[in-house]
Amino acid sequence: MSVFEQYNAQQIEVLKDLDAVRKRPGMYIGSTGKRGLHHLVWEVVDNSIDEFLAGYGSKITVTVHQDSRVTVEDEGRGLPVEEHEESGISAAQLVMTTLHAGGKFNNNSYKVSGGLHGVGISVVNALSENLCLITYRSGKKYKQEFVRGNPQYELKVVDSTRKTGTKITFKPDPEIFETTEFDHSTLARRLRESAFLNKDLTLKLIDKRNETAEKEFKYSGGLKEFIAHLNKDRKILNEKIIYLEKEVDDYYIETAIQYNEGYNERIYTYANNIKTVDGGYHLTGFKSALTKAINQFAERKNLTNKSDPSLKGKDVREGLTAVLNVKLPEPQFEGQTKTKLGNSELRSAVESVVYEFMNVYLDAHPEFGKKIVDKALKAVRARQASKKARELTKRKTALNNNTLPGKLADCSSRKPEESELFLVEGDSAGGSAKQGRNRHFQAILPLKGKILNVERARLDKILNNNEIASIITALGTGIGEDFDLEDLRYNKVIIMTDADVDGAHISTLILTLFYRYMDELIRKGHIYLARPPLYKVNHRGEQKYLYTDQDLQKYRKQHENKSFSIQRYKGLGEMNPDQLWKTTMNPDNRKLQQVEINDEIEADDIFTRLMGSDTSLRKEFIFSNAEMAGELDI
Ligand code: 0RA
C-alpha cells in the first residue's frame, strides 16, 4: 500500500495539520516576510541544538545553496525510525508531518526547540516546496523526500553508515513567502549568538552564494566572550569580566557582567536559548540581586551617607552590559510575542545565586565596587537635577497649549489617531512644510542644526538642550522613567531631513534620543522617516519624481533614445511648499519608512558606533553607509 492510499485516521490528521500551516503560516512562524523565512532555519537549528544539549554531537553546519535551499546538518541521534503500529508510518514521518509530534518522542531536559513558537519541524516541511530528510541512525542511512509536506515515498534505507545525525535540506515555498532570499548577516548573527550561549558547540555557516563566506563560531568562554564582543567598541570600566555559572536544582544559571563608561544599560536575557526580549522572572531576580548587593557594599564601606537616598536599580545599572542565560526543564513563555519568561521559580533562584556571588565578588574587588558606587551616585544626582526639567517637558493637559514650544506649528485636530508630527531639518524647509501641510492633521516642528548627542550625556544635560526639550514637549509623553505612551499627541512622528550625509546624521541623532529614552515609540511603530525624492525628471513637459537611484536607472532605460532633463534635489529647501506636499507629505502618494528594531544587539551596535565617543568608528560608518541615507533600518 502506498502512502497515498493510507487514508486512515493518521493520514487525515497529517493532511489537516499541513493544510492548517499552509493556510495560516503567520500563526506558526510569525510572518511570511524575511523574518518568517529565517524562522524556518531557526526551527531546524534549534532541533539540532536540542541534540547537543541532550549530549549528542557538538557541530552543526548550515549551508545556503545558490537556489535558496538551505541544509542543516548535525551529529545528533537522528530522527527515530521505528514504525507506528496501526498506520505503518515511521516515527520520522510522523515528526515531519504532524504538529508537535517531536515532543512525543523527544524529552530532553532542556529543550530549545518548541520553546518560542513550539511549532516543530513539520511546519518547516509544510512551508517548503520540497524537503529532503536524511537521518543516520543505528548503522543505517535513511532518506525521505517531501513536496509541500507530502511524503513522496516512505522512509527508506539508502546506505549503511557508522555515524549518527540528521541532514535536512529544504527549499522555502515561493507560493508562501514574499521573498525566499536568505540574508547572510542575519544567519551569521544568530548562529554566533547561539554559539555564545552554548559553550563549546560549533556552528558553521557555509554560503555557497559567495565562496569566501564561510564562518565558524565556537566559544569555549561562553558568555564571557559574548560580553567582550558586545563591549568591543566601548570604554571599559572593569577590564576583567565578571562571570558566574551555576546549576541549582533543575536550573542552569549563567551570567556575565561588565561595566563601561557610557550611560545606558544593556541586559540581554535568554531562557533555553530563546531571547526573552520582554524579560521575565529571571531578569527581575537578576536586577534585585544586583541592586541589593551594590547597596549593601556601599553601606559596608561607608561610601554613602545616612542622608543619601539608596541607590536605585537604574542607578547601579548605568553603564552595565550583562547577559543572563538560564536553562530550565519546562519554560513558559508569556506575553503577546511569547518573549517573556513566566516561570516564577526562576526569580528567587536567580536572585539568590547572583546576590551571593556579587557579595563575595565586591568584597574581593573593592576598587571595582567603589567605581560602580561612584558612578551610581553621579547617576542619582543627575536624576535629581533633571527632575524639574522633566516636569517642564511633561505637558499637563491637552488643552493647556501655552506649554507647547513656540516653534511648533500644531495641527488643529486633537485626535492622536489622525495626527502627525513632522520633525523637519532646518528653518527654511520647516517654513515650506508649514505652508505646504494639511493643517488639520499635520503639525510641524522645525529643528535648527544638530540636536545634542544623547549617547554622550546624562539626562539632566540632555533636557537642557532646547531642541530636545521642544521635541519632548511637542510629543507630550515625557521622557525616561516618566514616559507614558498614553499621552502621545501624534500617532505618527515623521523625521524629515535632507537626503544627504548631514540629513542622515540628524535623523540618527533624533533616532538615538528615541531609542535610548523613549524606545516604546519605536517598538510600537510610531516613528517614520520621510523619503523626499532624489530627482525630478522632465520629458516633453511631463514631470516625474524619482525616489531612488535604481528608479533613475530604470527611467534612463525606458527613455533611452529620448531627451529628458534631470534635476537632482540636494535638500528639502529646493522644493517649494506645493512640491514638498505632493512628493513627501501627502499621505496619498508619499513614501514613508517605518523604523523598526530588527535585532536588539545590532541596533545597539549601530547607535554606539554612530553616536559614541569613538569618532573614527562614526566616520567609517557614515561614509560606508552614505548611500543608504534614509534607508536606516535599526
Ligand atoms: C524526534 C525525536 C528525537 C530527535 C529528533 C526528533 C530530532 C529532530 C531533529 C531535527 C534536526 N535534527 C534533529 N535531531 C533529532 C529523539 C530521538 C531519540 O530519542 O533517540
XYZ file of C-alpha atoms and ligand atoms in Angstrom:
654
model
C 0.000 0.000 0.000
C 1.429 3.370 -0.929
C 1.455 6.281 1.439
C -1.201 7.968 -0.630
C -3.712 5.210 -0.141
C -3.422 5.119 3.618
C -6.482 7.137 4.351
C -6.620 6.146 7.937
C -7.025 8.436 10.896
C -3.312 9.179 10.947
C -3.257 10.324 7.367
C -6.262 12.568 7.844
C -4.511 14.178 10.815
C -1.479 14.846 8.656
C -3.486 16.491 5.890
C -5.294 18.592 8.437
C -2.063 19.782 10.044
C -0.218 20.581 6.828
C -3.270 22.343 5.481
C -3.643 24.456 8.608
C 0.001 25.535 8.431
C -0.133 26.421 4.742
C -3.408 28.304 5.148
C -2.229 30.444 8.040
C 1.586 30.394 8.037
C 1.748 33.583 10.094
C 0.243 31.760 13.056
C 3.188 29.385 13.126
C 6.178 31.413 12.026
C 5.066 34.977 12.723
C 5.095 36.288 9.171
C 5.710 35.325 5.561
C 8.308 38.067 5.147
C 12.035 37.898 5.844
C 11.549 37.160 9.497
C 9.276 34.185 8.880
C 11.613 32.901 6.189
C 14.564 32.862 8.569
C 12.400 31.273 11.195
C 12.492 28.092 9.120
C 16.237 27.885 9.629
C 15.993 28.612 13.360
C 13.421 25.880 13.787
C 15.696 23.222 12.319
C 18.835 24.551 14.027
C 17.032 24.640 17.372
C 16.220 20.967 16.966
C 19.884 20.306 16.320
C 20.879 22.366 19.372
C 18.495 20.245 21.427
C 20.512 17.222 20.455
C 23.700 18.989 21.584
C 22.056 19.895 24.896
C 21.000 16.286 25.346
C 24.659 15.359 24.936
C 24.728 14.267 21.308
C 27.007 15.938 18.772
C 28.953 19.179 19.002
C 28.866 20.546 15.477
C 26.043 21.962 13.379
C 26.561 23.104 9.822
C 24.211 25.409 7.965
C 24.678 25.660 4.219
C 22.927 28.179 1.990
C 22.813 26.990 -1.607
C 22.703 29.072 -4.787
C 18.997 28.438 -5.309
C 17.826 29.459 -1.817
C 17.817 25.909 -0.498
C 19.245 25.502 2.979
C 20.868 22.431 4.527
C 21.187 21.932 8.261
C 23.344 19.031 9.337
C 24.032 17.822 12.867
C 25.655 14.927 14.725
C 22.704 14.167 16.996
C 20.837 10.911 17.443
C 18.906 11.294 14.232
C 15.151 11.031 13.953
C 13.521 7.917 15.421
C 12.787 5.469 12.610
C 10.609 2.736 14.118
C 7.142 2.116 12.695
C 3.899 3.280 14.217
C 1.946 0.035 14.558
C -1.535 0.818 13.281
C -0.641 3.065 10.370
C 2.665 1.557 9.402
C 4.091 5.062 9.218
C 7.597 5.668 10.509
C 8.113 7.847 13.554
C 10.355 10.066 11.406
C 7.491 10.714 9.021
C 5.205 11.493 11.934
C 7.689 14.038 13.265
C 7.947 15.565 9.796
C 4.231 15.767 9.129
C 2.294 16.329 12.345
C 2.292 19.376 14.566
C 4.017 18.985 17.917
C 4.873 15.353 17.200
C 8.525 15.960 18.059
C 7.709 16.387 21.726
C 6.131 12.975 21.999
C 9.424 11.361 21.186
C 11.857 13.828 22.449
C 12.129 14.507 26.148
C 15.426 16.202 26.678
C 15.718 18.062 29.929
C 16.453 21.498 28.453
C 14.605 21.893 25.244
C 15.233 24.776 22.902
C 13.004 23.867 20.033
C 9.364 24.265 20.677
C 10.097 26.988 23.163
C 9.138 30.156 21.413
C 6.631 29.049 18.874
C 6.527 25.371 19.670
C 5.858 24.606 16.069
C 8.261 21.826 15.311
C 9.962 20.703 12.227
C 6.694 19.753 10.470
C 6.000 23.438 9.940
C 9.265 23.815 8.022
C 8.222 20.821 5.948
C 4.746 22.165 5.218
C 6.155 25.510 4.095
C 8.864 24.073 1.858
C 8.403 23.482 -1.843
C 10.490 20.392 -1.254
C 12.397 18.912 1.627
C 14.884 16.078 1.812
C 15.398 14.328 5.118
C 18.430 12.184 5.703
C 18.952 10.568 9.040
C 21.824 8.429 10.200
C 20.848 6.029 12.913
C 21.622 2.535 14.145
C 24.115 1.853 11.391
C 21.903 2.941 8.519
C 21.377 5.966 6.337
C 17.679 6.691 5.819
C 16.098 9.048 3.339
C 12.662 10.505 2.682
C 11.559 13.359 0.445
C 8.547 15.639 0.699
C 6.776 18.137 -1.529
C 4.924 20.873 0.350
C 4.871 18.498 3.314
C 3.591 15.464 1.448
C 5.816 12.402 1.533
C 6.878 11.217 -1.924
C 7.776 7.760 -0.664
C 8.175 6.037 2.647
C 11.327 6.380 4.712
C 13.879 4.103 3.079
C 17.333 2.763 3.807
C 19.786 4.019 1.216
C 23.119 3.032 2.701
C 24.907 1.792 5.756
C 26.863 4.200 7.932
C 28.853 4.492 11.134
C 27.685 7.958 12.009
C 24.553 9.320 13.609
C 22.864 12.602 12.889
C 20.378 14.427 10.728
C 20.680 16.312 7.480
C 17.692 18.328 6.355
C 17.647 20.248 3.092
C 14.652 22.431 2.338
C 13.585 24.958 -0.250
C 11.173 27.566 1.086
C 7.970 27.666 -0.922
C 7.721 30.818 -3.069
C 3.937 30.365 -3.023
C 4.077 31.125 0.692
C 6.947 33.560 1.169
C 7.181 37.093 -0.151
C 10.891 36.552 -0.535
C 12.988 33.396 -0.434
C 16.366 35.077 -0.255
C 18.240 34.393 2.955
C 20.298 37.155 4.455
C 23.875 36.195 5.197
C 24.379 38.587 8.086
C 21.091 37.620 9.761
C 22.109 33.973 9.649
C 25.643 34.684 10.837
C 24.478 36.912 13.680
C 22.034 34.345 15.017
C 24.444 31.426 14.710
C 27.107 33.421 16.519
C 24.621 34.242 19.263
C 23.744 30.553 19.645
C 27.438 29.735 19.850
C 27.900 32.279 22.670
C 25.002 30.716 24.540
C 26.163 27.140 24.112
C 29.780 26.853 25.147
C 31.828 24.502 23.003
C 29.144 23.992 20.385
C 30.497 24.654 16.893
C 28.141 26.362 14.476
C 29.316 26.645 10.926
C 27.856 28.750 8.145
C 28.666 27.984 4.536
C 27.236 30.389 1.998
C 27.543 28.949 -1.500
C 26.266 32.180 -2.982
C 29.611 33.670 -2.047
C 32.539 31.276 -1.906
C 34.535 33.282 0.592
C 31.697 33.367 3.061
C 32.469 30.512 5.370
C 32.248 31.199 9.062
C 32.700 29.031 12.088
C 31.581 30.027 15.562
C 32.771 28.284 18.685
C 33.336 29.898 22.044
C 34.689 27.950 24.950
C 34.381 31.094 27.091
C 30.609 31.252 26.570
C 29.028 34.435 27.860
C 32.408 35.899 28.746
C 33.206 36.066 25.062
C 29.711 37.355 24.341
C 30.289 40.358 26.635
C 33.709 41.025 25.164
C 32.042 41.128 21.760
C 29.232 43.432 22.935
C 31.681 45.863 24.510
C 34.276 45.812 21.766
C 33.648 49.450 20.826
C 33.243 50.826 24.341
C 35.462 52.269 27.015
C 35.509 49.654 29.745
C 35.324 50.254 33.498
C 36.302 46.778 34.739
C 38.711 45.006 32.428
C 38.001 41.596 33.927
C 34.551 40.304 33.013
C 32.525 39.051 35.956
C 31.379 35.544 35.205
C 29.132 33.142 37.039
C 27.900 29.708 36.087
C 25.905 27.527 38.417
C 23.413 24.703 38.473
C 20.828 24.711 41.237
C 18.000 22.208 41.382
C 16.893 21.785 37.802
C 18.146 25.156 36.686
C 21.272 26.202 34.884
C 22.153 29.840 35.543
C 24.922 31.639 33.692
C 25.693 35.327 33.678
C 28.464 37.694 32.629
C 28.769 41.329 33.648
C 30.920 44.252 32.607
C 30.589 47.989 33.081
C 31.524 50.669 30.581
C 31.836 54.431 30.852
C 28.576 55.102 28.998
C 25.190 55.891 30.472
C 22.845 53.225 29.199
C 22.256 49.748 30.480
C 22.032 46.661 28.358
C 20.885 43.382 29.790
C 20.225 40.613 27.313
C 18.361 37.664 28.741
C 17.754 34.190 27.417
C 15.862 31.137 28.524
C 16.696 27.872 26.806
C 18.476 29.800 24.064
C 15.428 31.888 23.326
C 15.952 35.597 23.606
C 13.487 36.831 26.209
C 13.110 40.309 24.775
C 10.418 41.201 27.305
C 12.396 39.852 30.241
C 10.508 37.939 32.896
C 11.216 36.432 36.302
C 14.869 35.624 35.654
C 15.526 39.282 34.816
C 13.595 40.515 37.863
C 15.676 38.265 40.094
C 18.907 39.417 38.489
C 18.103 43.103 38.894
C 17.130 42.893 42.545
C 20.243 40.867 43.358
C 22.485 43.481 41.786
C 20.741 46.418 43.462
C 20.852 44.726 46.848
C 24.485 43.626 46.615
C 25.762 47.026 45.493
C 23.752 48.978 48.071
C 24.970 46.733 50.868
C 28.551 47.045 49.658
C 28.203 50.854 49.658
C 26.930 50.729 53.244
C 29.614 48.322 54.471
C 32.327 50.552 53.054
C 30.705 53.797 54.189
C 30.571 55.096 50.649
C 27.179 56.702 51.117
C 25.913 58.992 53.849
C 22.967 58.080 56.012
C 21.113 61.027 54.487
C 21.706 59.830 50.922
C 18.800 58.124 49.224
C 19.571 54.490 48.496
C 20.886 53.734 45.043
C 18.049 52.728 42.804
C 18.197 49.879 40.336
C 18.669 52.097 37.336
C 21.453 53.972 39.081
C 23.534 50.881 39.734
C 22.867 49.723 36.177
C 24.231 52.828 34.482
C 26.869 51.633 32.013
C 26.074 47.993 32.643
C 26.392 45.324 29.994
C 25.122 41.945 31.129
C 23.953 38.713 29.618
C 21.826 36.303 31.589
C 21.306 32.825 30.243
C 19.100 30.329 32.056
C 18.096 26.825 31.135
C 15.160 25.068 32.722
C 13.102 21.954 32.069
C 9.717 23.434 31.254
C 9.985 27.040 30.188
C 6.798 29.037 29.978
C 6.801 31.924 27.557
C 4.227 34.615 28.026
C 3.047 37.884 26.580
C 1.866 38.779 23.133
C 5.106 37.846 21.440
C 5.873 34.964 23.827
C 9.187 36.512 24.748
C 8.710 36.885 28.499
C 9.732 34.100 30.850
C 6.783 33.200 33.062
C 8.334 30.642 35.431
C 8.163 32.430 38.770
C 10.557 29.934 40.438
C 13.353 31.499 38.434
C 13.054 34.769 40.291
C 14.325 33.554 43.647
C 16.705 31.045 42.072
C 18.492 33.714 40.035
C 18.279 36.306 42.794
C 19.953 34.182 45.457
C 22.666 32.834 43.174
C 23.580 36.244 41.761
C 23.315 38.024 45.131
C 25.615 35.587 46.919
C 28.105 35.711 44.106
C 28.156 39.516 43.833
C 28.557 39.909 47.586
C 31.704 37.850 47.534
C 32.926 39.416 44.316
C 32.543 43.004 45.516
C 34.404 42.278 48.743
C 37.199 40.662 46.788
C 37.329 43.569 44.309
C 36.637 46.701 46.364
C 38.232 49.032 43.790
C 35.738 47.916 41.214
C 32.911 48.214 43.747
C 33.899 51.782 44.555
C 33.915 52.754 40.892
C 30.401 51.392 40.420
C 29.071 53.116 43.544
C 30.696 56.360 42.468
C 29.099 56.112 39.051
C 25.723 55.270 40.570
C 25.939 58.282 42.915
C 26.543 60.526 39.924
C 23.511 58.991 38.253
C 21.404 59.725 41.351
C 22.488 63.357 41.324
C 21.765 63.695 37.604
C 18.347 62.159 38.143
C 17.568 64.629 40.900
C 18.856 67.542 38.845
C 16.733 66.515 35.886
C 13.530 66.297 37.890
C 12.480 69.869 37.311
C 13.317 69.836 33.623
C 11.379 66.610 33.227
C 8.329 68.165 34.775
C 8.590 71.126 32.420
C 8.628 68.903 29.364
C 5.635 66.902 30.500
C 2.547 68.585 29.210
C -0.134 68.625 31.847
C -3.345 68.737 29.857
C -4.222 68.545 26.198
C -5.923 71.932 26.371
C -3.102 73.763 28.005
C -1.452 74.950 24.827
C 0.815 77.549 26.319
C 3.329 74.915 27.401
C 3.914 73.897 23.792
C 7.156 75.018 22.185
C 6.954 78.312 20.322
C 8.351 76.930 17.084
C 5.711 74.228 16.815
C 3.029 74.802 14.213
C 0.447 72.491 15.737
C -2.370 70.836 13.844
C -5.964 71.685 14.666
C -7.012 68.104 15.346
C -6.693 66.863 18.913
C -7.050 63.218 17.943
C -3.695 61.376 18.102
C -5.075 58.652 15.790
C -5.162 61.036 12.850
C -2.429 63.469 13.845
C 1.120 63.579 12.542
C 4.178 65.457 13.717
C 6.925 66.289 11.222
C 10.358 66.909 12.711
C 11.987 68.959 9.994
C 15.650 69.753 9.425
C 16.226 73.476 9.235
C 14.066 76.581 9.396
C 13.694 77.026 5.646
C 12.400 73.515 4.978
C 10.319 73.956 8.133
C 8.775 77.055 6.578
C 7.910 75.230 3.343
C 6.444 72.363 5.324
C 4.277 74.769 7.316
C 2.904 76.282 4.125
C 2.509 73.022 2.267
C 0.955 70.875 5.020
C -2.635 69.969 5.706
C -3.053 71.919 8.898
C -5.938 69.842 10.090
C -3.817 66.817 10.980
C -0.182 67.736 10.267
C 1.986 69.549 12.803
C 5.449 70.878 12.005
C 8.395 71.286 14.361
C 11.439 72.772 12.642
C 14.756 71.823 14.236
C 17.712 74.103 13.963
C 21.056 72.478 13.337
C 22.117 69.394 15.195
C 20.460 68.179 18.324
C 22.591 67.091 21.264
C 24.098 63.625 21.060
C 22.318 61.766 23.865
C 24.869 58.980 23.750
C 27.383 61.243 25.399
C 25.397 62.973 28.127
C 23.303 62.246 31.197
C 19.633 63.084 31.336
C 19.986 66.417 33.158
C 22.159 67.792 30.384
C 20.009 66.294 27.668
C 16.925 68.048 28.958
C 18.694 71.397 28.962
C 19.061 71.152 25.203
C 16.401 73.358 23.595
C 15.804 71.241 20.525
C 15.343 68.082 22.568
C 13.121 69.803 25.109
C 10.842 71.049 22.346
C 10.593 67.597 20.745
C 9.616 66.053 24.065
C 7.139 68.783 24.896
C 5.518 68.543 21.478
C 5.145 64.772 21.820
C 3.559 65.124 25.255
C 4.809 61.773 26.575
C 7.592 62.787 28.947
C 10.935 61.001 28.865
C 12.810 58.141 30.538
C 11.023 56.921 33.646
C 8.230 59.494 33.168
C 7.473 58.298 29.667
C 3.835 57.463 29.080
C 2.705 56.409 25.631
C -0.912 57.242 26.524
C -0.004 60.921 26.362
C 1.409 60.793 22.851
C -0.211 63.615 20.875
C 0.539 62.298 17.387
C 0.386 58.667 16.365
C 2.828 59.261 13.532
C 6.095 61.028 14.191
C 7.889 61.645 10.915
C 11.524 62.651 10.704
C 12.072 64.714 7.569
C 15.671 65.542 6.704
C 17.700 66.149 3.560
C 18.730 63.044 1.653
C 22.429 63.591 2.284
C 25.036 62.632 4.863
C 24.161 65.556 7.157
C 20.488 64.675 6.965
C 21.267 61.065 7.825
C 23.282 62.268 10.799
C 20.435 64.425 12.103
C 17.977 61.565 11.629
C 20.253 59.328 13.629
C 20.627 61.858 16.436
C 16.837 62.010 16.750
C 16.513 58.225 16.476
C 19.152 57.801 19.188
C 17.101 60.001 21.503
C 14.026 57.860 20.847
C 15.903 54.566 21.096
C 17.620 55.363 24.391
C 14.900 57.293 26.201
C 11.537 56.677 24.510
C 12.024 53.303 22.918
C 8.354 52.405 23.055
C 7.762 54.982 20.340
C 9.872 52.863 18.007
C 8.705 49.483 19.293
C 5.047 50.399 18.879
C 5.660 51.636 15.334
C 5.159 55.391 15.784
C 8.412 56.539 14.208
C 8.829 57.068 10.472
C 11.378 58.513 8.105
C 10.066 60.683 5.300
C 11.504 59.917 1.896
C 11.857 63.028 -0.218
C 12.509 62.426 -3.910
C 16.115 62.455 -5.116
C 15.345 63.564 -8.677
C 12.837 65.333 -10.817
C 12.845 64.339 -14.477
C 11.159 66.241 -17.246
C 10.290 64.666 -20.581
C 8.309 66.854 -23.001
C 6.679 68.782 -20.196
C 5.801 65.610 -18.337
C 7.280 65.687 -14.852
C 8.051 62.776 -12.626
C 9.670 62.455 -9.222
C 12.121 59.637 -8.595
C 12.990 58.453 -5.104
C 15.982 56.169 -5.575
C 18.995 55.748 -7.836
C 17.510 52.488 -9.048
C 14.382 54.351 -10.136
C 16.563 56.750 -12.089
C 18.387 53.877 -13.779
C 15.079 52.351 -14.738
C 13.841 55.661 -16.090
C 17.002 56.091 -18.168
C 16.494 52.649 -19.710
C 12.865 53.354 -20.510
C 13.748 56.671 -22.142
C 16.935 55.549 -23.808
C 16.736 57.450 -27.057
C 14.640 60.280 -25.793
C 15.754 63.583 -24.436
C 14.845 64.467 -20.902
C 16.207 66.682 -18.175
C 17.164 65.644 -14.678
C 17.158 67.818 -11.590
C 18.839 66.441 -8.521
C 17.442 67.656 -5.221
C 20.183 68.423 -2.778
C 17.877 69.327 0.039
C 14.304 69.814 1.105
C 14.836 73.557 0.799
C 14.947 73.288 -3.007
C 11.326 72.289 -3.109
C 8.541 74.814 -2.864
C 5.698 74.157 -0.405
C 3.490 72.636 -3.056
C 6.179 70.237 -4.280
C 7.033 69.242 -0.726
C 3.390 68.428 -0.068
C 2.975 66.484 -3.296
C 6.136 64.414 -3.042
C 6.835 63.941 0.624
C 3.914 64.877 2.862
C 0.677 63.952 1.130
C -0.408 60.571 2.551
C -1.827 59.591 -0.844
C 1.490 59.430 -2.637
C 4.354 59.987 -0.199
C 6.839 57.304 0.723
C 7.268 56.720 4.423
C 9.571 54.276 6.040
C 8.599 52.857 9.380
C 11.552 52.475 11.719
C 11.823 49.001 13.167
C 14.214 47.294 15.515
C 15.287 44.127 13.792
C 17.744 42.987 16.334
C 18.435 44.496 19.735
C 22.154 43.855 19.661
C 22.592 45.149 16.144
C 20.571 48.275 16.914
C 22.663 48.996 19.978
C 25.803 48.406 17.982
C 24.711 50.840 15.288
C 23.977 53.601 17.783
C 27.174 53.016 19.698
C 29.164 53.237 16.507
C 27.265 56.199 15.124
C 26.983 58.232 18.259
C 29.582 57.035 20.720
C 32.791 58.798 21.625
C 34.938 56.950 19.120
C 34.762 59.322 16.171
C 36.816 57.131 13.876
C 34.125 54.451 14.109
C 31.493 57.029 13.305
C 33.297 58.315 10.237
C 33.817 54.832 8.942
C 30.159 54.018 9.437
C 28.749 57.185 7.946
C 30.939 57.016 4.876
C 30.356 53.366 4.197
C 26.632 53.926 4.566
C 26.286 57.329 2.947
C 24.466 55.708 0.053
C 21.744 54.423 2.265
C 20.766 57.751 3.740
C 17.109 57.373 4.506
C 17.333 53.610 4.469
C 18.150 53.228 8.122
C 16.592 50.110 9.464
C 17.779 49.782 13.019
C 12.318 13.478 17.430
C 12.842 12.706 18.436
C 14.220 12.714 18.682
C 15.032 13.500 17.928
C 14.514 14.286 16.918
C 13.161 14.290 16.680
C 15.437 15.115 16.110
C 14.962 16.114 15.243
C 15.881 16.842 14.509
C 15.796 17.874 13.598
C 17.092 18.201 13.221
N 17.956 17.416 13.855
C 17.248 16.573 14.664
N 17.694 15.632 15.500
C 16.808 14.917 16.217
C 14.789 11.889 19.805
C 15.448 10.671 19.290
C 15.798 9.682 20.381
O 15.206 9.742 21.459
O 16.661 8.859 20.113
